[in-house]
Each structure stands twice: as structure tokens, then as C-alpha cells.
Short mmCIF file of C-alpha atoms in Angstrom, two decimals:
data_model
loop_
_atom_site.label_atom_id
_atom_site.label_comp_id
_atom_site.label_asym_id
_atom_site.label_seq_id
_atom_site.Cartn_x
_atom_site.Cartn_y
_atom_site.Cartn_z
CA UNK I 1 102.77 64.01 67.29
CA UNK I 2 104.24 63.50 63.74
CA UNK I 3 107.07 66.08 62.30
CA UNK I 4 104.68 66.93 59.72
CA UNK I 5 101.73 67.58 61.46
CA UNK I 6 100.71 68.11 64.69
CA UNK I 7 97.39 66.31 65.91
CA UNK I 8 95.83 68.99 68.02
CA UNK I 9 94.07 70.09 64.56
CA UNK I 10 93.67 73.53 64.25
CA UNK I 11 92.42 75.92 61.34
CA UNK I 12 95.10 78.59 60.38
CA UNK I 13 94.14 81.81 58.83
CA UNK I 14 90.46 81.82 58.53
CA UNK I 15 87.68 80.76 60.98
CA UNK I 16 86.57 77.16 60.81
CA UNK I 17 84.37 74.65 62.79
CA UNK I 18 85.53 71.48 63.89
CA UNK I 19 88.85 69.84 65.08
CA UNK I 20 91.87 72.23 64.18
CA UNK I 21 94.33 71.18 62.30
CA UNK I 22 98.27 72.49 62.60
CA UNK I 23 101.16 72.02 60.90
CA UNK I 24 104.65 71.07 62.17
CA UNK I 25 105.68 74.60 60.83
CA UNK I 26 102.55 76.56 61.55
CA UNK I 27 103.07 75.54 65.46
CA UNK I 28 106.57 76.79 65.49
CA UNK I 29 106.21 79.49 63.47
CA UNK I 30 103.33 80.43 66.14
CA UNK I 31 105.04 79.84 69.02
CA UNK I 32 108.05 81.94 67.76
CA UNK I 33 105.80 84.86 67.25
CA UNK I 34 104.60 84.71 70.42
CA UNK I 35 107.66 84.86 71.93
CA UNK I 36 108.84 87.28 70.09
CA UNK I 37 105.94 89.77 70.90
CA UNK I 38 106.51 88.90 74.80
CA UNK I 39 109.86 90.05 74.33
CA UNK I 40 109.64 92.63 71.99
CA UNK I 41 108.37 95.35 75.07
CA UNK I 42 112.11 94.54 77.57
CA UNK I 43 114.04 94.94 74.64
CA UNK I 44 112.76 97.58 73.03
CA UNK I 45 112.98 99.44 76.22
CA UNK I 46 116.55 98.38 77.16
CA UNK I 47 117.40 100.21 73.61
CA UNK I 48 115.47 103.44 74.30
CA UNK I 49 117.08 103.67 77.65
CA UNK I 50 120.83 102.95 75.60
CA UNK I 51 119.96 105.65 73.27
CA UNK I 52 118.85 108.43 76.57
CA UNK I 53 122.38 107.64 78.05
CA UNK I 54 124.58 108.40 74.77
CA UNK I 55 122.69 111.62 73.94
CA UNK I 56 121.43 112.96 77.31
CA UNK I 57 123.80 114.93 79.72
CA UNK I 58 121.31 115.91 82.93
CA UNK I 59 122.39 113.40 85.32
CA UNK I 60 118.86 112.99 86.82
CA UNK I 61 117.34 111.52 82.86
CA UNK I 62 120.77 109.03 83.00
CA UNK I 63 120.11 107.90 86.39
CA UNK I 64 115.91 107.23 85.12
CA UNK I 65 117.46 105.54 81.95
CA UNK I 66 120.15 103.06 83.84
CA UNK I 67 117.32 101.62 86.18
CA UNK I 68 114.77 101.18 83.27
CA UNK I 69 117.74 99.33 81.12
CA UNK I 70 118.17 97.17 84.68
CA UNK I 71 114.80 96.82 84.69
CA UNK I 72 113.61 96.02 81.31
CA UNK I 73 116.98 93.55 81.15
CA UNK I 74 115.74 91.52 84.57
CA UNK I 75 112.15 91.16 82.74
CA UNK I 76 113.71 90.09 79.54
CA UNK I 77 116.11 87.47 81.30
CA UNK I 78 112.87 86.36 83.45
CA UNK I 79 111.10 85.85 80.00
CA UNK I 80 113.52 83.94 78.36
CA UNK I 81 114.07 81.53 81.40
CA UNK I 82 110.44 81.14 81.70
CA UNK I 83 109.84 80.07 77.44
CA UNK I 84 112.85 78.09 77.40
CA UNK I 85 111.15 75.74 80.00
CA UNK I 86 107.81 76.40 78.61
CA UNK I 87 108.38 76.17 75.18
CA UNK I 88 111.95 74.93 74.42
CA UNK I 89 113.69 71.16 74.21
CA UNK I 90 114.94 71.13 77.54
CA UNK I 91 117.45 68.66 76.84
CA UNK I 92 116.58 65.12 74.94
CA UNK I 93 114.21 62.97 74.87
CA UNK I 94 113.16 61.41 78.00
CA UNK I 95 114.38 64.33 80.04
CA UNK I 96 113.17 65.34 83.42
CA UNK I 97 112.41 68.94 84.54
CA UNK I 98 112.75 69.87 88.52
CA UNK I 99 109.47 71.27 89.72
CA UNK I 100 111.23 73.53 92.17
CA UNK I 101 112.90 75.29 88.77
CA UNK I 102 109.53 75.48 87.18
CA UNK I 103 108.47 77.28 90.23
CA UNK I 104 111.11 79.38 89.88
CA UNK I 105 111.02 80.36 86.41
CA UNK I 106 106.86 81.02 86.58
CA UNK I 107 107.44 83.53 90.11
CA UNK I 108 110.20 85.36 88.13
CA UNK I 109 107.79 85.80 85.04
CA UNK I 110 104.39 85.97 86.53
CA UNK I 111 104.63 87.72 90.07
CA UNK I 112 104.92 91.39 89.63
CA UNK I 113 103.29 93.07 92.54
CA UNK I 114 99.64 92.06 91.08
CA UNK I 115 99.64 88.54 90.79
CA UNK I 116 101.36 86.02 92.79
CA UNK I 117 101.46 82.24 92.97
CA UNK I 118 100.33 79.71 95.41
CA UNK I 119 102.79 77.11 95.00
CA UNK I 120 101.40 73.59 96.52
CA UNK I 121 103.41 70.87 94.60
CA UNK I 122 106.27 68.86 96.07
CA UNK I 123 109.72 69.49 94.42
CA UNK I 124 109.96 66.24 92.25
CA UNK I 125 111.38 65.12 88.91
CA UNK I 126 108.55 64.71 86.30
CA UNK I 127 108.41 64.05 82.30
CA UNK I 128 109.64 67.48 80.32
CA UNK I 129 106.33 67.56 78.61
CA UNK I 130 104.59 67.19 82.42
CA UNK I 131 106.52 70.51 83.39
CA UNK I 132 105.96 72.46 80.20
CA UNK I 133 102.19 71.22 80.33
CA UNK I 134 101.82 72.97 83.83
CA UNK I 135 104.11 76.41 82.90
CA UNK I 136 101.12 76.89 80.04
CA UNK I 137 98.53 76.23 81.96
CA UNK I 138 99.82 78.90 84.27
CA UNK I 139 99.81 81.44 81.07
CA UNK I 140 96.20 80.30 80.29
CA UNK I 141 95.14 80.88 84.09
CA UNK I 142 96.84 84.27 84.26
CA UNK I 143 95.38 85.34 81.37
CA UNK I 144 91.74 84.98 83.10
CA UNK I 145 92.85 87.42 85.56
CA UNK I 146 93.81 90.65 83.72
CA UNK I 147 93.66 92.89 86.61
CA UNK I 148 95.96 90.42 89.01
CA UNK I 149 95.38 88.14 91.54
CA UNK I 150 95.94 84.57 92.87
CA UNK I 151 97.13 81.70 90.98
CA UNK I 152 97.25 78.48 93.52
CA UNK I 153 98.88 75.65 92.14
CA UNK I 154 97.80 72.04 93.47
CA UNK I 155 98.21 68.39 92.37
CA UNK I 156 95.03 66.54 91.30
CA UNK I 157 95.64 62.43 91.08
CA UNK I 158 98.67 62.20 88.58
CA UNK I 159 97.55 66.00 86.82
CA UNK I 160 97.70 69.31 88.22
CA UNK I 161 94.71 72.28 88.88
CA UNK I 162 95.33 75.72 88.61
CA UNK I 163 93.10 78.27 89.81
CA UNK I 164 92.94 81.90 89.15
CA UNK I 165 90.90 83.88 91.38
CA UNK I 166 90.71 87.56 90.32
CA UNK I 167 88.65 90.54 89.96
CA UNK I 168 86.40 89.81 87.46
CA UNK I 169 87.92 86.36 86.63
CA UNK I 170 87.05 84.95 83.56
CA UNK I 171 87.08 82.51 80.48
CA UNK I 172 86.69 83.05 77.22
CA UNK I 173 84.46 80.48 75.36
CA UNK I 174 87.69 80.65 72.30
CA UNK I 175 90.00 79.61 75.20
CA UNK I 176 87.83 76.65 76.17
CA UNK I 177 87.19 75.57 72.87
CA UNK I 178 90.97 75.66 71.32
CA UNK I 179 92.37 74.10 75.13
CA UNK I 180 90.58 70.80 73.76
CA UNK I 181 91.10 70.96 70.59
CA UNK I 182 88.30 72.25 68.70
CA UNK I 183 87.46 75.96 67.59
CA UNK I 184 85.01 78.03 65.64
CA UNK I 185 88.13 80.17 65.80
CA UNK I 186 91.34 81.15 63.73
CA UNK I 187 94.25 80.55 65.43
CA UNK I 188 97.24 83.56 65.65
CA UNK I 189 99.69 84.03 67.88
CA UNK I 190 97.74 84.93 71.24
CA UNK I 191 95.79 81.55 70.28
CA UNK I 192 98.67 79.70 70.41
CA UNK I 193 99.25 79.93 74.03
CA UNK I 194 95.71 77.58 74.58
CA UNK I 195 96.27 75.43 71.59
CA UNK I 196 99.87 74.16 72.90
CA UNK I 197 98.84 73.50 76.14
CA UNK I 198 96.28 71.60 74.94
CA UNK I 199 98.64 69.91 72.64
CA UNK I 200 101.04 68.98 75.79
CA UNK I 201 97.77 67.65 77.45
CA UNK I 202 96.88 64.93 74.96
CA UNK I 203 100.65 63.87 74.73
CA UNK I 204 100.76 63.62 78.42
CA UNK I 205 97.25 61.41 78.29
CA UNK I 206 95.45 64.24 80.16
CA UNK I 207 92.46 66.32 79.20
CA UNK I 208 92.87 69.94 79.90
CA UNK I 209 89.74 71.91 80.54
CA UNK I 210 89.70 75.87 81.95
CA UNK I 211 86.22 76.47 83.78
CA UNK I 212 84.72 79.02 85.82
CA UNK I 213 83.78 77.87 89.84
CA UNK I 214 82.86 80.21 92.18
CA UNK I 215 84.59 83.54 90.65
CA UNK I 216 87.36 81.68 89.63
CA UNK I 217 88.73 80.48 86.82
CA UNK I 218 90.17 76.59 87.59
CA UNK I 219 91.95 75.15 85.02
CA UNK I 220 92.85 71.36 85.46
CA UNK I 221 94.65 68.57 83.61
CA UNK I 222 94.07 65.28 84.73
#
């Protein structure tokens, strides 16, 4: 991928057929936003609860207050350690990421009492771009499952599979479409999430695909 542009070519704005095409600045500008909106909910929350301790006195409203700010500052802090694998430098070029602290940094983000993870892959060094690849395939896979569930985590040859299995698991035919590349959609900031991954794919010399089997959704790059 250039500086200027990069190749996963995707339309901006308005809808468009074909290959999408995506800008240097229109991909980080993107994947800011969506950050931002993932972390806009903790935040916001840790101030509200701020605000109820200052002005309220009944020691029962403080107590509520002090373990939503604890609360709301643990999902914030699992957030941010989850993008800054995901989506961040993670240290020069030619770094290595531990698998054992991308399993760590998906479980503190994903696993909340409704979903948890299935973790079946060796703890290894691999290529940055490897271990941010697999952290967005795990946001594409939980995103099939809105209602919680499974997400089982296994090699395949050099790539990895993902599966989802969920009450009414699902994929959209948008998510399919932008993971390799091409899209009859506009891309915002919830598209992103598909578009990168597929992105980290192609630089990795995968193909990424996200397909329903048997109720589930599997998503693979290999």
C-alpha cells in the first residue's frame, strides 16, 4: 500500500459498483471515527458518573456512581488495548506481535458474559499485520452474532478461521462484498471495520472471505 492511496479501492460518500477505492487519509480518518464512536459510550459514562459524585449527597447514588466510573474506565482501558493492537503501529516495521497478547487484548474487549472466545492457536511470534489481520476478523465475526455467542479461533495452513456460531448468526451481503474488496456500497465508519481487514488480508497474501456454514458464520483468511 502507497501513502497516497490505499489499494483496497473503495468508494467514499456515495454508493458505487466496482473495486473501492480509498485514500491514505480517508482510511485514517475512518478508522479514527470508529474508534472514537467505540469509545465515546466508557467515557461518556465515566463523566456522568464524575458529575453524580460532586453534586449528589445520598450515599447509596455515590456508591452506584463509583462502580459505573470503575466500570465504564475497565471497558475504556479494554478498548484502547484492544485498537492499539488492532489498529495502531505496534512498534516499526518488521515488528512481531505475541499471539498470547492478542488473545488477551480480544477476551478483555469481546467476552462480556454473552460472547466468549474459543482460543485454539499456539502462543507464537507472527508479522504485526498477521496479528492485526486476525483481531479484525474477530470484530467482523462478532458482529454476525448480535445476540452473543461463540467465537472459536483455529489455524488453517499459514491463515486463520474464525467462526461465530450464534442465535441467528448471520452475514450481511455489504460485509462480504467490502471484506474482498468490492462494494455496491458507500463506505462510513461501521464499513470500515470489513474494508481494513480486508486491506490487512491482501498485504498479508491472504484472501479473506466471511460465509455462512451450518448456522454459523466462518470467516477465514488463508
Amino acid at each position: 500500500m502507497s501513502a497516497a492511496t490505499a489499494t483496497a479501492s473503495v468508494a467514499t460518500g456515495a454508493s458505487a459498483s466496482g473495486p473501492v477505492t480509498l485514500s491514505a487519509l480517508d482510511l485514517a480518518a475512518l478508522l479514527c471515527s470508529r474508534v472514537c464512536h467505540d469509545l465515546i459510550s466508557p467515557v461518556g459514562a465515566i463523566v456522568n458518573g464524575l458529575e453524580v459524585l460532586e453534586e449528589d449527597k445520598d450515599e447509596e447514588t455515590k456508591t452506584f456512581a463509583l462502580e459505573l466510573i470503575k466500570k465504564s474506565a475497565r471497558a475504556a482501558s479494554a478498548k484502547l488495548q484492544f485498537c492499539r493492537l488492532a489498529f495502531g503501529a505496534a512498534g516499526s516495521a518488521g515488528a512481531q506481535i505475541e499471539l498470547g497478547d492478542a488473545e488477551k487484548a480480544a477476551r478483555g474487549l469481546i467476552e462480556d458474559g454473552k460472547t466468549t472466545i474459543t482460543w485454539n492457536l499456539p502462543r507464537e511470534l507472527v508479522a504485526k499485520n498477521r496479528a492485526k489481520l486476525l483481531l479484525n476478523m474477530l470484530m467482523v465475526a462478532v458482529g454476525t452474532i448480535p445476540r452473543g455467542g461463540t467465537l472459536t479461533v483455529d489455524p488453517i495452513g499459514t491463515g486463520f478461521r474464525v467462526t461465530a456460531a450464534g442465535l441467528n448468526a448471520r452475514v450481511t451481503p455489504a460485509t462480504a462484498e467490502l471484506l474482498s474488496g468490492s462494494a455496491a456500497h458507500a463506505v462510513d465508519a461501521h464499513a470500515i471495520q470489513p474494508v481494513y481487514t480486508g486491506i490487512l488480508a491482501r498485504d498479508c497474501g491472504f484472501t479473506v472471505a466471511a460465509v455462512l456454514e451450518d448456522e454459523a458464520v466462518v470467516v477465514t483468511a488463508r
